[in-house]
Amino acid sequence: MSARYKRSKEKNKDKKKLNFHPNSRHAKRLGREKNKFYRKQKKKSFSNMVKNIEVKKMNWFKDKIENNVYNGTEEEIHELIELYINRNDDEMYDCKVINSCNKKKPKATRLSVLEHIKQKELKSYERGNFFLVNLLDEILVRDFLLWNGNPEKLSTFEQIKFKKPTEEEKQMKFVENPVKLSLQKDVEIKLPEEDSNNNNEENSIIEEETMIS
């Protein structure tokens, strides 16, 4: 058997492999492999988006602490959280001014996204689901200020949940020496017992955050 005949035979085999029936087992197997690949890519890109949003959020708090006098009190932390939630107010105002000049045009998409993000973040804060690095820990704050923005390093920082204080809680003094919190992420900051009765919206914010970044 000549080499030329072997090559032509191999080419015919390759053509037969490509010309399979769409309902054959081979076609279904290729379809499953293709869908599996796309699912992995989608999951990977979603995970990267979550990390990028978390990095932007933590960088914002880090810059605020570095550029201002920070004493590590709960009152200061809540002030920073409210500043963070309202960080896009100036841009929202500009969008509203533009919309008022163009009355015939529909509401700007960017303004809708910014408003939706603010509402989601505010709701999570009011419900006590606003995650943040434990800025009450002096040693942790020192390490946090040395953080270089690496998303993989974020998991080493203890994160706790903060809840928006009520008007009554704002008037009273915050605890001067808070109890040391565990490393679990579902720990809430405890206020005095007399007001203890007043006691993953993150995924819904991710798509909106990526639209404005």
PDB file of C-alpha atoms in Angstrom:
ATOM      1  CA  MET A   1       0.000   0.000   0.000  1.00  0.00           C
ATOM      2  CA  SER A   2       1.535   3.287  -1.104  1.00  0.00           C
ATOM      3  CA  ALA A   3       1.947   6.332   1.150  1.00  0.00           C
ATOM      4  CA  ARG A   4      -0.227   8.358  -1.197  1.00  0.00           C
ATOM      5  CA  TYR A   5      -3.108   5.900  -0.820  1.00  0.00           C
ATOM      6  CA  LYS A   6      -2.778   5.997   2.998  1.00  0.00           C
ATOM      7  CA  ARG A   7      -2.988   9.794   3.062  1.00  0.00           C
ATOM      8  CA  SER A   8      -6.087   9.845   0.891  1.00  0.00           C
ATOM      9  CA  LYS A   9      -7.703   7.198   3.106  1.00  0.00           C
ATOM     10  CA  GLU A  10      -7.016   9.262   6.240  1.00  0.00           C
ATOM     11  CA  LYS A  11      -8.534  12.341   4.592  1.00  0.00           C
ATOM     12  CA  ASN A  12     -11.697  10.397   3.781  1.00  0.00           C
ATOM     13  CA  LYS A  13     -11.934   9.299   7.430  1.00  0.00           C
ATOM     14  CA  ASP A  14     -11.661  12.903   8.607  1.00  0.00           C
ATOM     15  CA  LYS A  15     -14.417  13.948   6.209  1.00  0.00           C
ATOM     16  CA  LYS A  16     -16.673  11.199   7.534  1.00  0.00           C
ATOM     17  CA  LYS A  17     -16.083  12.375  11.097  1.00  0.00           C
ATOM     18  CA  LEU A  18     -17.138  15.907  10.199  1.00  0.00           C
ATOM     19  CA  ASN A  19     -20.226  14.794   8.274  1.00  0.00           C
ATOM     20  CA  PHE A  20     -22.029  13.132  11.197  1.00  0.00           C
ATOM     21  CA  HIS A  21     -25.772  13.243  11.754  1.00  0.00           C
ATOM     22  CA  PRO A  22     -26.935  16.116  14.072  1.00  0.00           C
ATOM     23  CA  ASN A  23     -28.900  13.644  16.230  1.00  0.00           C
ATOM     24  CA  SER A  24     -26.120  11.084  16.472  1.00  0.00           C
ATOM     25  CA  ARG A  25     -24.407  10.187  19.743  1.00  0.00           C
ATOM     26  CA  HIS A  26     -21.252  11.892  18.534  1.00  0.00           C
ATOM     27  CA  ALA A  27     -23.113  15.154  17.882  1.00  0.00           C
ATOM     28  CA  LYS A  28     -24.834  15.035  21.279  1.00  0.00           C
ATOM     29  CA  ARG A  29     -21.517  14.390  23.030  1.00  0.00           C
ATOM     30  CA  LEU A  30     -19.925  17.369  21.291  1.00  0.00           C
ATOM     31  CA  GLY A  31     -22.926  19.500  22.268  1.00  0.00           C
ATOM     32  CA  ARG A  32     -22.583  18.515  25.926  1.00  0.00           C
ATOM     33  CA  GLU A  33     -18.865  19.294  25.895  1.00  0.00           C
ATOM     34  CA  LYS A  34     -19.525  22.671  24.291  1.00  0.00           C
ATOM     35  CA  ASN A  35     -22.220  23.578  26.847  1.00  0.00           C
ATOM     36  CA  LYS A  36     -19.961  22.467  29.697  1.00  0.00           C
ATOM     37  CA  PHE A  37     -17.166  24.699  28.398  1.00  0.00           C
ATOM     38  CA  TYR A  38     -19.495  27.722  28.145  1.00  0.00           C
ATOM     39  CA  ARG A  39     -20.835  27.113  31.676  1.00  0.00           C
ATOM     40  CA  LYS A  40     -17.294  27.056  33.055  1.00  0.00           C
ATOM     41  CA  GLN A  41     -16.394  30.255  31.211  1.00  0.00           C
ATOM     42  CA  LYS A  42     -19.557  31.979  32.460  1.00  0.00           C
ATOM     43  CA  LYS A  43     -18.887  30.904  36.040  1.00  0.00           C
ATOM     44  CA  LYS A  44     -15.279  32.061  35.785  1.00  0.00           C
ATOM     45  CA  SER A  45     -16.218  35.484  34.370  1.00  0.00           C
ATOM     46  CA  PHE A  46     -18.906  35.907  37.051  1.00  0.00           C
ATOM     47  CA  SER A  47     -16.375  35.093  39.767  1.00  0.00           C
ATOM     48  CA  ASN A  48     -13.942  37.643  38.312  1.00  0.00           C
ATOM     49  CA  MET A  49     -16.673  40.307  38.275  1.00  0.00           C
ATOM     50  CA  VAL A  50     -17.443  39.643  41.945  1.00  0.00           C
ATOM     51  CA  LYS A  51     -13.768  39.984  42.841  1.00  0.00           C
ATOM     52  CA  ASN A  52     -13.377  43.206  40.855  1.00  0.00           C
ATOM     53  CA  ILE A  53     -16.399  44.797  42.525  1.00  0.00           C
ATOM     54  CA  GLU A  54     -15.152  43.734  45.954  1.00  0.00           C
ATOM     55  CA  VAL A  55     -11.688  45.148  45.206  1.00  0.00           C
ATOM     56  CA  LYS A  56     -13.172  48.499  44.115  1.00  0.00           C
ATOM     57  CA  LYS A  57     -15.288  48.619  47.264  1.00  0.00           C
ATOM     58  CA  MET A  58     -12.388  47.862  49.619  1.00  0.00           C
ATOM     59  CA  ASN A  59     -10.085  50.291  47.810  1.00  0.00           C
ATOM     60  CA  TRP A  60     -12.658  53.035  48.357  1.00  0.00           C
ATOM     61  CA  PHE A  61     -12.673  52.445  52.127  1.00  0.00           C
ATOM     62  CA  LYS A  62      -8.893  52.118  52.234  1.00  0.00           C
ATOM     63  CA  ASP A  63      -8.408  55.483  50.501  1.00  0.00           C
ATOM     64  CA  LYS A  64     -10.877  57.174  52.844  1.00  0.00           C
ATOM     65  CA  ILE A  65      -9.093  55.818  55.920  1.00  0.00           C
ATOM     66  CA  GLU A  66      -5.661  56.785  54.592  1.00  0.00           C
ATOM     67  CA  ASN A  67      -6.689  60.345  53.679  1.00  0.00           C
ATOM     68  CA  ASN A  68      -8.608  61.117  56.887  1.00  0.00           C
ATOM     69  CA  VAL A  69      -8.080  60.884  60.637  1.00  0.00           C
ATOM     70  CA  TYR A  70      -9.465  57.496  61.665  1.00  0.00           C
ATOM     71  CA  ASN A  71      -9.867  56.484  65.312  1.00  0.00           C
ATOM     72  CA  GLY A  72     -11.515  53.100  64.746  1.00  0.00           C
ATOM     73  CA  THR A  73     -14.935  53.791  66.286  1.00  0.00           C
ATOM     74  CA  GLU A  74     -18.258  52.341  65.175  1.00  0.00           C
ATOM     75  CA  GLU A  75     -19.617  55.827  64.580  1.00  0.00           C
ATOM     76  CA  GLU A  76     -16.845  56.549  62.050  1.00  0.00           C
ATOM     77  CA  ILE A  77     -17.441  53.235  60.272  1.00  0.00           C
ATOM     78  CA  HIS A  78     -21.156  53.962  59.843  1.00  0.00           C
ATOM     79  CA  GLU A  79     -20.339  57.430  58.505  1.00  0.00           C
ATOM     80  CA  LEU A  80     -17.984  55.859  55.945  1.00  0.00           C
ATOM     81  CA  ILE A  81     -20.635  53.331  54.906  1.00  0.00           C
ATOM     82  CA  GLU A  82     -23.193  56.087  54.322  1.00  0.00           C
ATOM     83  CA  LEU A  83     -20.630  58.032  52.280  1.00  0.00           C
ATOM     84  CA  TYR A  84     -19.974  54.913  50.214  1.00  0.00           C
ATOM     85  CA  ILE A  85     -23.664  54.307  49.520  1.00  0.00           C
ATOM     86  CA  ASN A  86     -24.064  57.962  48.434  1.00  0.00           C
ATOM     87  CA  ARG A  87     -20.845  58.034  46.381  1.00  0.00           C
ATOM     88  CA  ASN A  88     -22.695  58.366  43.060  1.00  0.00           C
ATOM     89  CA  ASP A  89     -25.051  61.169  44.104  1.00  0.00           C
ATOM     90  CA  ASP A  90     -23.195  63.860  42.130  1.00  0.00           C
ATOM     91  CA  GLU A  91     -23.301  61.810  38.954  1.00  0.00           C
ATOM     92  CA  MET A  92     -26.974  61.020  39.506  1.00  0.00           C
ATOM     93  CA  TYR A  93     -27.702  64.733  39.894  1.00  0.00           C
ATOM     94  CA  ASP A  94     -25.895  65.468  36.601  1.00  0.00           C
ATOM     95  CA  CYS A  95     -27.933  62.765  34.848  1.00  0.00           C
ATOM     96  CA  LYS A  96     -31.178  64.260  36.185  1.00  0.00           C
ATOM     97  CA  VAL A  97     -30.186  67.715  34.958  1.00  0.00           C
ATOM     98  CA  ILE A  98     -29.492  66.312  31.485  1.00  0.00           C
ATOM     99  CA  ASN A  99     -32.823  64.466  31.507  1.00  0.00           C
ATOM    100  CA  SER A 100     -34.692  67.617  32.507  1.00  0.00           C
ATOM    101  CA  CYS A 101     -33.228  69.409  29.471  1.00  0.00           C
ATOM    102  CA  ASN A 102     -34.235  66.549  27.170  1.00  0.00           C
ATOM    103  CA  LYS A 103     -37.820  65.941  28.192  1.00  0.00           C
ATOM    104  CA  LYS A 104     -38.691  64.025  25.044  1.00  0.00           C
ATOM    105  CA  LYS A 105     -35.984  61.423  25.616  1.00  0.00           C
ATOM    106  CA  PRO A 106     -36.562  58.455  27.952  1.00  0.00           C
ATOM    107  CA  LYS A 107     -34.847  58.104  31.310  1.00  0.00           C
ATOM    108  CA  ALA A 108     -31.096  57.534  30.998  1.00  0.00           C
ATOM    109  CA  THR A 109     -30.011  53.929  31.468  1.00  0.00           C
ATOM    110  CA  ARG A 110     -27.009  54.961  33.550  1.00  0.00           C
ATOM    111  CA  LEU A 111     -29.203  56.923  35.960  1.00  0.00           C
ATOM    112  CA  SER A 112     -31.501  53.909  36.374  1.00  0.00           C
ATOM    113  CA  VAL A 113     -28.505  51.660  37.103  1.00  0.00           C
ATOM    114  CA  LEU A 114     -27.031  54.078  39.658  1.00  0.00           C
ATOM    115  CA  GLU A 115     -30.368  54.441  41.435  1.00  0.00           C
ATOM    116  CA  HIS A 116     -30.860  50.679  41.502  1.00  0.00           C
ATOM    117  CA  ILE A 117     -27.371  50.113  42.963  1.00  0.00           C
ATOM    118  CA  LYS A 118     -27.959  52.685  45.682  1.00  0.00           C
ATOM    119  CA  GLN A 119     -31.317  51.171  46.616  1.00  0.00           C
ATOM    120  CA  LYS A 120     -29.847  47.659  46.837  1.00  0.00           C
ATOM    121  CA  GLU A 121     -26.864  48.753  48.931  1.00  0.00           C
ATOM    122  CA  LEU A 122     -29.062  50.820  51.233  1.00  0.00           C
ATOM    123  CA  LYS A 123     -31.475  47.923  51.687  1.00  0.00           C
ATOM    124  CA  SER A 124     -28.643  45.530  52.574  1.00  0.00           C
ATOM    125  CA  TYR A 125     -27.304  48.104  55.049  1.00  0.00           C
ATOM    126  CA  GLU A 126     -30.699  48.587  56.688  1.00  0.00           C
ATOM    127  CA  ARG A 127     -31.161  44.816  57.003  1.00  0.00           C
ATOM    128  CA  GLY A 128     -27.709  44.333  58.520  1.00  0.00           C
ATOM    129  CA  ASN A 129     -26.164  42.554  55.527  1.00  0.00           C
ATOM    130  CA  PHE A 130     -23.507  45.106  54.578  1.00  0.00           C
ATOM    131  CA  PHE A 131     -20.184  43.224  54.590  1.00  0.00           C
ATOM    132  CA  LEU A 132     -16.984  45.106  55.371  1.00  0.00           C
ATOM    133  CA  VAL A 133     -13.525  44.420  56.739  1.00  0.00           C
ATOM    134  CA  ASN A 134     -13.550  44.493  60.538  1.00  0.00           C
ATOM    135  CA  LEU A 135     -12.321  48.078  60.934  1.00  0.00           C
ATOM    136  CA  LEU A 136     -12.773  47.826  64.705  1.00  0.00           C
ATOM    137  CA  ASP A 137      -9.674  45.645  64.946  1.00  0.00           C
ATOM    138  CA  GLU A 138      -6.599  47.881  65.148  1.00  0.00           C
ATOM    139  CA  ILE A 139      -4.176  45.178  63.976  1.00  0.00           C
ATOM    140  CA  LEU A 140      -6.434  44.231  61.068  1.00  0.00           C
ATOM    141  CA  VAL A 141      -6.752  47.878  60.019  1.00  0.00           C
ATOM    142  CA  ARG A 142      -2.966  48.169  59.962  1.00  0.00           C
ATOM    143  CA  ASP A 143      -2.709  45.122  57.679  1.00  0.00           C
ATOM    144  CA  PHE A 144      -5.601  46.393  55.548  1.00  0.00           C
ATOM    145  CA  LEU A 145      -3.802  49.690  54.890  1.00  0.00           C
ATOM    146  CA  LEU A 146      -0.793  47.701  53.615  1.00  0.00           C
ATOM    147  CA  TRP A 147      -3.011  45.732  51.198  1.00  0.00           C
ATOM    148  CA  ASN A 148      -1.838  46.156  47.593  1.00  0.00           C
ATOM    149  CA  GLY A 149      -5.215  45.548  45.929  1.00  0.00           C
ATOM    150  CA  ASN A 150      -4.692  41.824  45.280  1.00  0.00           C
ATOM    151  CA  PRO A 151      -8.161  40.175  45.207  1.00  0.00           C
ATOM    152  CA  GLU A 152      -6.749  36.867  46.448  1.00  0.00           C
ATOM    153  CA  LYS A 153      -5.559  38.563  49.657  1.00  0.00           C
ATOM    154  CA  LEU A 154      -9.046  39.810  50.532  1.00  0.00           C
ATOM    155  CA  SER A 155     -10.065  36.401  51.865  1.00  0.00           C
ATOM    156  CA  THR A 156      -7.438  36.733  54.613  1.00  0.00           C
ATOM    157  CA  PHE A 157      -9.203  39.756  56.110  1.00  0.00           C
ATOM    158  CA  GLU A 158     -11.971  39.197  58.615  1.00  0.00           C
ATOM    159  CA  GLN A 159     -15.258  40.609  57.325  1.00  0.00           C
ATOM    160  CA  ILE A 160     -18.310  41.344  59.444  1.00  0.00           C
ATOM    161  CA  LYS A 161     -21.836  42.611  58.784  1.00  0.00           C
ATOM    162  CA  PHE A 162     -22.919  46.129  59.647  1.00  0.00           C
ATOM    163  CA  LYS A 163     -26.453  47.346  60.205  1.00  0.00           C
ATOM    164  CA  LYS A 164     -27.708  50.904  59.889  1.00  0.00           C
ATOM    165  CA  PRO A 165     -28.357  52.264  63.396  1.00  0.00           C
ATOM    166  CA  THR A 166     -31.734  53.722  64.268  1.00  0.00           C
ATOM    167  CA  GLU A 167     -32.176  57.324  65.431  1.00  0.00           C
ATOM    168  CA  GLU A 168     -32.274  56.134  69.049  1.00  0.00           C
ATOM    169  CA  GLU A 169     -29.064  54.169  68.573  1.00  0.00           C
ATOM    170  CA  LYS A 170     -27.366  57.170  66.983  1.00  0.00           C
ATOM    171  CA  GLN A 171     -28.079  59.271  70.056  1.00  0.00           C
ATOM    172  CA  MET A 172     -26.600  56.805  72.512  1.00  0.00           C
ATOM    173  CA  LYS A 173     -22.890  56.114  72.838  1.00  0.00           C
ATOM    174  CA  PHE A 174     -21.329  53.280  70.867  1.00  0.00           C
ATOM    175  CA  VAL A 175     -19.574  50.552  72.807  1.00  0.00           C
ATOM    176  CA  GLU A 176     -16.046  51.747  73.646  1.00  0.00           C
ATOM    177  CA  ASN A 177     -14.515  48.271  73.982  1.00  0.00           C
ATOM    178  CA  PRO A 178     -16.419  45.961  71.612  1.00  0.00           C
ATOM    179  CA  VAL A 179     -16.271  42.240  72.234  1.00  0.00           C
ATOM    180  CA  LYS A 180     -13.736  40.459  70.000  1.00  0.00           C
ATOM    181  CA  LEU A 181     -15.609  39.018  67.044  1.00  0.00           C
ATOM    182  CA  SER A 182     -15.029  35.568  65.618  1.00  0.00           C
ATOM    183  CA  LEU A 183     -13.730  34.985  62.098  1.00  0.00           C
ATOM    184  CA  GLN A 184     -17.122  33.837  60.822  1.00  0.00           C
ATOM    185  CA  LYS A 185     -18.575  36.078  58.129  1.00  0.00           C
ATOM    186  CA  ASP A 186     -22.106  35.982  59.498  1.00  0.00           C
ATOM    187  CA  VAL A 187     -21.264  37.764  62.755  1.00  0.00           C
ATOM    188  CA  GLU A 188     -23.121  40.997  63.404  1.00  0.00           C
ATOM    189  CA  ILE A 189     -21.846  43.896  65.505  1.00  0.00           C
ATOM    190  CA  LYS A 190     -23.608  43.725  68.852  1.00  0.00           C
ATOM    191  CA  LEU A 191     -25.151  46.853  70.364  1.00  0.00           C
ATOM    192  CA  PRO A 192     -26.183  47.198  74.040  1.00  0.00           C
ATOM    193  CA  GLU A 193     -28.812  44.720  75.185  1.00  0.00           C
ATOM    194  CA  GLU A 194     -31.502  47.351  75.769  1.00  0.00           C
ATOM    195  CA  ASP A 195     -31.780  47.970  72.017  1.00  0.00           C
ATOM    196  CA  SER A 196     -31.071  44.443  70.833  1.00  0.00           C
ATOM    197  CA  ASN A 197     -34.726  43.943  69.809  1.00  0.00           C
ATOM    198  CA  ASN A 198     -34.453  46.716  67.183  1.00  0.00           C
ATOM    199  CA  ASN A 199     -32.503  44.658  65.352  1.00  0.00           C
ATOM    200  CA  ASN A 200     -27.294  37.708  48.677  1.00  0.00           C
ATOM    201  CA  GLU A 201     -28.402  40.859  47.679  1.00  0.00           C
ATOM    202  CA  GLU A 202     -24.671  41.131  46.407  1.00  0.00           C
ATOM    203  CA  ASN A 203     -25.301  39.090  43.350  1.00  0.00           C
ATOM    204  CA  SER A 204     -28.106  41.392  42.224  1.00  0.00           C
ATOM    205  CA  ILE A 205     -25.719  44.376  42.347  1.00  0.00           C
ATOM    206  CA  ILE A 206     -22.945  42.698  40.373  1.00  0.00           C
ATOM    207  CA  GLU A 207     -24.462  43.126  36.910  1.00  0.00           C
ATOM    208  CA  GLU A 208     -25.358  46.781  37.555  1.00  0.00           C
ATOM    209  CA  GLU A 209     -21.855  47.531  38.863  1.00  0.00           C
ATOM    210  CA  THR A 210     -20.254  46.055  35.758  1.00  0.00           C
ATOM    211  CA  MET A 211     -22.468  48.217  33.533  1.00  0.00           C
ATOM    212  CA  ILE A 212     -21.150  51.463  35.059  1.00  0.00           C
ATOM    213  CA  SER A 213     -17.506  50.426  35.455  1.00  0.00           C
TER     214      SER A 213
END
